[in-house]
Coordinates of C-alpha atoms and ligand atoms in Angstrom, one line a residue:
X1291 CA -204.9 -60.9 -0.7
X1292 CA -203.1 -63.9 -2.2
X1293 CA -200.4 -63.5 -4.8
X1294 CA -202.6 -64.9 -7.3
X1295 CA -205.2 -62.2 -6.6
X1296 CA -202.6 -59.6 -6.9
X1297 CA -201.4 -60.9 -10.4
X1298 CA -205.1 -61.2 -11.6
X1299 CA -205.5 -57.5 -10.8
X1300 CA -202.5 -56.4 -12.3
X1301 CA -203.2 -58.0 -15.7
X1302 CA -206.7 -56.3 -16.0
X1303 CA -206.0 -53.7 -18.5
X1304 CA -208.6 -51.3 -16.9
X1305 CA -206.6 -51.6 -13.7
X1306 CA -203.2 -51.4 -15.2
X1307 CA -201.5 -48.3 -14.2
X1308 CA -201.1 -47.0 -17.8
X1309 CA -202.2 -43.8 -19.2
X1310 CA -203.6 -44.6 -22.6
X1311 CA -204.7 -42.2 -25.3
X1312 CA -207.9 -42.4 -27.3
X1313 CA -211.4 -43.6 -26.7
X1314 CA -212.2 -47.4 -26.2
X1315 CA -213.0 -48.9 -29.5
X1316 CA -213.1 -52.6 -28.5
X1317 CA -213.8 -54.2 -24.9
X1318 CA -213.7 -57.7 -23.9
X1319 CA -215.2 -58.2 -20.5
X1320 CA -214.8 -61.5 -18.7
X1321 CA -214.9 -63.7 -21.7
X1322 CA -214.9 -67.4 -21.4
X1323 CA -215.1 -70.1 -24.1
X1324 CA -215.7 -73.9 -23.1
X1325 CA -215.3 -76.6 -25.7
X1326 CA -216.8 -79.6 -24.0
X1327 CA -214.2 -80.6 -21.5
X1328 CA -211.7 -77.7 -22.3
X1329 CA -211.8 -74.2 -21.0
X1330 CA -210.3 -72.6 -23.7
X1331 CA -210.7 -69.0 -22.5
X1332 CA -211.2 -68.1 -18.8
X1333 CA -212.6 -64.7 -17.7
X1334 CA -210.4 -62.7 -20.2
X1335 CA -210.5 -58.9 -20.1
X1336 CA -209.0 -56.5 -22.5
X1337 CA -209.4 -53.4 -24.4
X1338 CA -208.2 -51.6 -27.6
X1339 CA -208.4 -47.9 -27.9
X1340 CA -208.9 -45.9 -31.1
X1341 CA -205.6 -45.6 -33.1
X1342 CA -203.8 -48.3 -31.0
X1343 CA -201.9 -51.3 -32.2
X1344 CA -202.1 -54.1 -29.5
X1345 CA -200.2 -57.4 -29.7
X1346 CA -201.9 -60.5 -28.6
X1347 CA -199.2 -63.2 -27.6
X1348 CA -198.9 -66.4 -25.7
X1349 CA -197.7 -70.0 -26.3
X1350 CA -199.3 -72.4 -28.6
X1351 CA -202.8 -73.3 -27.5
X1352 CA -203.0 -70.2 -25.3
X1353 CA -206.5 -69.2 -26.7
X1354 CA -205.4 -66.4 -29.0
X1355 CA -207.3 -67.5 -32.0
X1356 CA -210.5 -68.6 -29.8
X1357 CA -210.4 -65.1 -28.5
X1358 CA -210.5 -63.8 -32.2
X1359 CA -213.4 -66.1 -32.9
X1360 CA -215.3 -65.0 -30.0
X1361 CA -214.7 -61.3 -30.8
X1362 CA -215.5 -61.6 -34.6
X1363 CA -218.5 -63.8 -34.2
X1364 CA -217.2 -67.1 -35.5
X1365 CA -218.7 -68.5 -32.4
X1366 CA -220.3 -66.9 -29.2
X1367 CA -218.4 -66.7 -26.0
X1368 CA -219.6 -69.1 -23.5
X1369 CA -219.5 -66.2 -20.9
X1370 CA -218.7 -62.5 -20.8
X1371 CA -219.3 -59.6 -23.2
X1372 CA -217.6 -58.1 -26.2
X1373 CA -218.4 -54.4 -27.0
X1374 CA -217.6 -52.6 -30.2
X1375 CA -217.7 -48.7 -29.8
X1376 CA -219.8 -49.4 -26.7
X1377 CA -222.3 -51.6 -28.5
X1378 CA -222.6 -55.2 -27.4
X1379 CA -221.5 -57.5 -30.4
X1380 CA -221.1 -60.7 -28.6
X1381 CA -223.6 -63.2 -29.9
X1382 CA -224.1 -61.6 -33.2
X1383 CA -223.4 -63.3 -36.4
X1384 CA -220.1 -62.5 -38.1
X1385 CA -221.4 -60.6 -40.9
X1386 CA -223.2 -58.2 -38.6
X1387 CA -220.0 -57.7 -36.6
X1388 CA -218.2 -57.0 -39.8
X1389 CA -220.9 -54.4 -40.9
X1390 CA -220.5 -52.8 -37.5
X1391 CA -216.8 -52.2 -38.2
X1392 CA -214.7 -55.0 -37.1
X1393 CA -212.6 -57.1 -39.6
X1394 CA -210.4 -60.1 -39.4
X1395 CA -207.9 -62.2 -41.3
X1396 CA -207.5 -65.9 -40.9
X1397 CA -204.4 -67.9 -39.8
X1398 CA -204.8 -70.0 -42.9
X1399 CA -205.3 -67.7 -45.8
X1400 CA -208.2 -68.8 -47.9
X1401 CA -208.5 -66.8 -51.1
X1402 CA -211.4 -67.9 -53.4
X1403 CA -208.8 -69.4 -55.8
X1404 CA -211.0 -69.5 -58.9
X1405 CA -211.7 -65.9 -58.5
X1406 CA -209.4 -63.0 -59.6
X1407 CA -207.5 -60.9 -57.2
X1408 CA -209.8 -57.9 -57.5
X1409 CA -212.8 -60.3 -57.2
X1410 CA -211.6 -61.4 -53.9
X1411 CA -211.1 -58.0 -52.5
X1412 CA -214.6 -57.1 -53.8
X1413 CA -216.0 -59.7 -51.4
X1414 CA -214.9 -57.4 -48.5
X1415 CA -216.2 -54.2 -50.2
X1416 CA -219.6 -55.8 -50.8
X1417 CA -220.4 -55.6 -47.2
X1418 CA -221.2 -51.8 -47.7
X1419 CA -222.5 -51.8 -51.3
X1420 CA -224.5 -54.0 -53.7
X1421 CA -223.1 -52.1 -56.5
X1422 CA -220.4 -54.0 -58.5
X1423 CA -218.9 -50.8 -59.9
X1424 CA -218.5 -49.3 -56.5
X1425 CA -217.3 -52.5 -54.7
X1426 CA -214.7 -52.7 -57.6
X1427 CA -213.6 -49.1 -56.9
X1428 CA -213.0 -49.9 -53.1
X1429 CA -211.2 -53.1 -53.8
X1430 CA -208.8 -51.5 -56.4
X1431 CA -208.0 -48.6 -53.9
X1432 CA -207.3 -51.3 -51.4
X1433 CA -205.2 -53.4 -53.8
X1434 CA -203.3 -50.2 -54.6
X1435 CA -202.6 -49.8 -50.9
X1436 CA -201.3 -53.4 -50.4
X1437 CA -199.2 -53.4 -53.7
X1438 CA -201.3 -55.8 -55.6
X1439 CA -203.0 -53.6 -58.2
X1440 CA -200.9 -54.8 -61.0
X1441 CA -202.2 -58.3 -60.2
X1442 CA -205.8 -57.5 -60.0
X1443 CA -206.9 -59.7 -62.9
X1444 CA -204.8 -62.7 -62.0
X1445 CA -206.3 -65.8 -60.5
X1446 CA -205.9 -65.6 -56.7
X1447 CA -204.8 -69.3 -56.5
X1448 CA -201.7 -68.3 -58.6
X1449 CA -200.3 -65.8 -56.0
X1450 CA -197.2 -66.4 -54.1
X1451 CA -197.6 -66.9 -50.3
X1452 CA -196.5 -63.3 -49.6
X1453 CA -199.0 -61.9 -52.1
X1454 CA -201.8 -64.3 -50.7
X1455 CA -201.2 -62.6 -47.4
X1456 CA -201.3 -59.2 -48.8
X1457 CA -204.7 -60.2 -50.5
X1458 CA -206.0 -61.6 -47.1
X1459 CA -205.2 -58.0 -45.8
X1460 CA -206.8 -56.3 -48.5
X1461 CA -210.1 -58.4 -48.4
X1462 CA -210.3 -57.3 -44.7
X1463 CA -209.3 -53.6 -45.4
X1464 CA -211.9 -53.6 -48.1
X1465 CA -214.6 -53.7 -45.5
X1466 CA -213.3 -50.5 -44.2
X1467 CA -213.0 -51.4 -40.7
X1468 CA -212.6 -49.4 -37.5
X1469 CA -210.6 -52.2 -36.0
X1470 CA -208.7 -55.0 -37.8
X1471 CA -207.9 -58.3 -36.1
X1472 CA -204.9 -59.9 -37.8
X1473 CA -204.1 -63.7 -37.0
X1474 CA -200.5 -64.5 -37.9
X1475 CA -200.6 -62.6 -41.2
X1476 CA -196.8 -62.5 -41.2
X1477 CA -196.2 -66.3 -41.0
X1478 CA -194.2 -67.6 -43.9
X1479 CA -193.2 -64.1 -45.0
X1480 CA -189.6 -63.4 -45.9
X1481 CA -187.9 -60.7 -43.6
X1482 CA -188.4 -58.0 -46.4
X1483 CA -192.0 -59.0 -46.9
X1484 CA -192.5 -58.8 -43.0
X1485 CA -191.1 -55.3 -42.9
X1486 CA -193.4 -54.3 -45.8
X1487 CA -196.3 -55.7 -43.8
X1488 CA -195.4 -53.8 -40.7
X1489 CA -195.3 -50.6 -42.8
X1490 CA -198.7 -51.3 -44.0
X1491 CA -199.9 -51.7 -40.3
X1492 CA -198.4 -48.2 -39.4
X1493 CA -200.1 -46.8 -42.5
X1494 CA -203.5 -48.3 -41.3
X1495 CA -203.0 -46.8 -38.0
X1496 CA -202.2 -43.5 -39.6
X1497 CA -205.6 -43.6 -41.3
X1498 CA -207.3 -44.3 -37.8
X1499 CA -207.8 -48.0 -38.0
X1500 CA -207.0 -49.8 -34.7
X1501 CA -205.1 -53.1 -34.8
X1502 CA -205.1 -56.1 -32.7
X1503 CA -202.4 -58.6 -33.8
X1504 CA -201.7 -62.2 -33.1
X1505 CA -198.0 -63.0 -34.1
X1506 CA -195.4 -65.4 -33.2
X1507 CA -192.5 -63.3 -34.6
X1508 CA -191.6 -61.7 -31.2
X1509 CA -189.3 -59.1 -32.9
X1510 CA -192.1 -57.8 -35.1
X1511 CA -194.8 -57.8 -32.3
X1512 CA -192.3 -55.9 -30.0
X1513 CA -191.4 -53.5 -32.6
X1514 CA -195.0 -52.6 -33.8
X1515 CA -197.2 -52.7 -30.6
X1516 CA -198.0 -50.0 -28.4
X1517 CA -199.2 -52.6 -25.8
X1518 CA -199.0 -56.4 -25.5
X1519 CA -201.7 -58.7 -24.0
X1520 CA -200.3 -62.0 -23.0
X1521 CA -202.5 -65.1 -22.6
X1522 CA -201.5 -68.5 -21.3
X1523 CA -203.8 -71.4 -20.9
X1524 CA -206.7 -69.4 -21.7
X1525 CA -206.1 -66.7 -19.0
X1526 CA -204.8 -63.1 -19.4
X1527 CA -201.4 -63.1 -17.6
X1528 CA -200.0 -59.7 -18.5
X1529 CA -200.7 -56.4 -20.1
X1530 CA -198.2 -53.6 -20.9
X1531 CA -195.8 -52.0 -23.0
X1532 CA -193.7 -54.3 -24.8
X1533 CA -190.6 -53.9 -23.0
X1534 CA -192.3 -54.4 -19.6
X1535 CA -194.1 -57.5 -20.7
X1536 CA -190.9 -59.3 -21.9
X1537 CA -189.6 -58.8 -18.4
X1538 CA -192.6 -59.9 -16.5
X1539 CA -191.8 -63.2 -14.6
X1540 CA -195.1 -64.9 -15.4
X1541 CA -194.7 -64.3 -19.2
X1542 CA -191.0 -65.6 -19.0
X1543 CA -192.3 -68.7 -17.3
X1544 CA -195.1 -69.2 -19.7
X1545 CA -192.7 -69.2 -22.7
X1546 CA -190.0 -71.2 -20.6
X1547 CA -186.8 -69.6 -21.3
X1548 CA -188.0 -66.2 -22.3
X1549 CA -188.0 -64.3 -25.6
X1550 CA -185.4 -64.2 -28.3
X1551 CA -186.5 -60.5 -29.6
X1552 CA -183.2 -60.2 -31.2
X1553 CA -183.5 -63.2 -33.5
Ligands
LIG974 N1 -213.2 -75.5 -32.4 C1 -212.6 -76.0 -31.3 N2 -213.0 -77.1 -30.8 C2 -212.4 -77.6 -29.6 N3 -211.3 -77.3 -29.2 C3 -210.8 -76.0 -29.7 C4 -211.5 -75.3 -30.9 N4 -210.8 -74.3 -31.2 C5 -209.6 -74.4 -30.3 N5 -209.6 -75.4 -29.5 C6 -208.9 -75.6 -28.5 O1 -208.6 -74.6 -27.6 C7 -207.3 -74.2 -27.2 C8 -206.9 -72.9 -27.5 O2 -206.7 -72.9 -29.0 P1 -206.3 -71.6 -29.7 O3 -206.3 -72.2 -31.2 O4 -207.2 -70.5 -29.5 O5 -204.9 -71.3 -29.3 P2 -203.8 -70.3 -29.9 O6 -203.3 -69.5 -28.9 O7 -204.4 -69.6 -31.0 O8 -202.7 -71.3 -30.4 P3 -201.6 -71.3 -31.7 O9 -200.6 -70.2 -31.2 O10 -201.1 -72.5 -31.6 O11 -202.4 -70.9 -32.8 C9 -206.6 -75.4 -27.7 O12 -206.3 -76.4 -26.6 C10 -207.3 -76.0 -28.9 O13 -207.1 -77.2 -29.1

């Protein structure tokens, strides 16, 4: 067996010698995505178990957001399968995947600026109910949770960056997901806002929600994640506990110079 084959096996989560708790909620099996000439994802495997917080990291252009897009139904993978709670979801439209229990946030927050904060959160809640009163109730609960209840009637476009990020989280949480995919939701936050966000992640996990998090803030991701999956140039190159992954030669090489988790 070549060194490459050995590495490929060691990064497959299913083969990784790790005793993980909980049943599988999300499974990504051999997922590939091709954009005309570019293989953005190549045979990626990964799993998330119920109640886990998994960090998804990798250098710029590694394919992290593309993987989120394939999982959440923004577009279908070119190859491979994604399962949610055992059911195949790859190829389904985004709204069906959301209704099945998977929510995501976007790297660039996009609140409906002309709507109020609570109306934005209601967009998420409407996935389960057509009744305005019920949707409003779910939305208000979520705004309480993220600390935006006092801004419920303000226009979403007037919020600070930190508050917009919390509204983005609230919109996703209002769908009452089993698993939540967070795409750089901490970018642009102050250190104290980041800590508040990490606290919300922990509370979500306590409620039983699983989290898959893309984040460039290494200190935060290493602090919050049970396990970390590393992508580089569209391929999975490592999976393991944060302290193991930061010492993995292939990961250090991908990041050239390694991590600054103390920054
Ligand atoms: N819709 C698209 N059409 C064509 N190419 C795309 C598309 N989306 C992503 N790509 C390309 O796929 C590759 C992976 O991009 P992706 O955004 O998934 O990386 P990333 O790991 O999320 O990067 P970053 O950390 O910079 O956000 C890049 O080369 C990107 O240019």
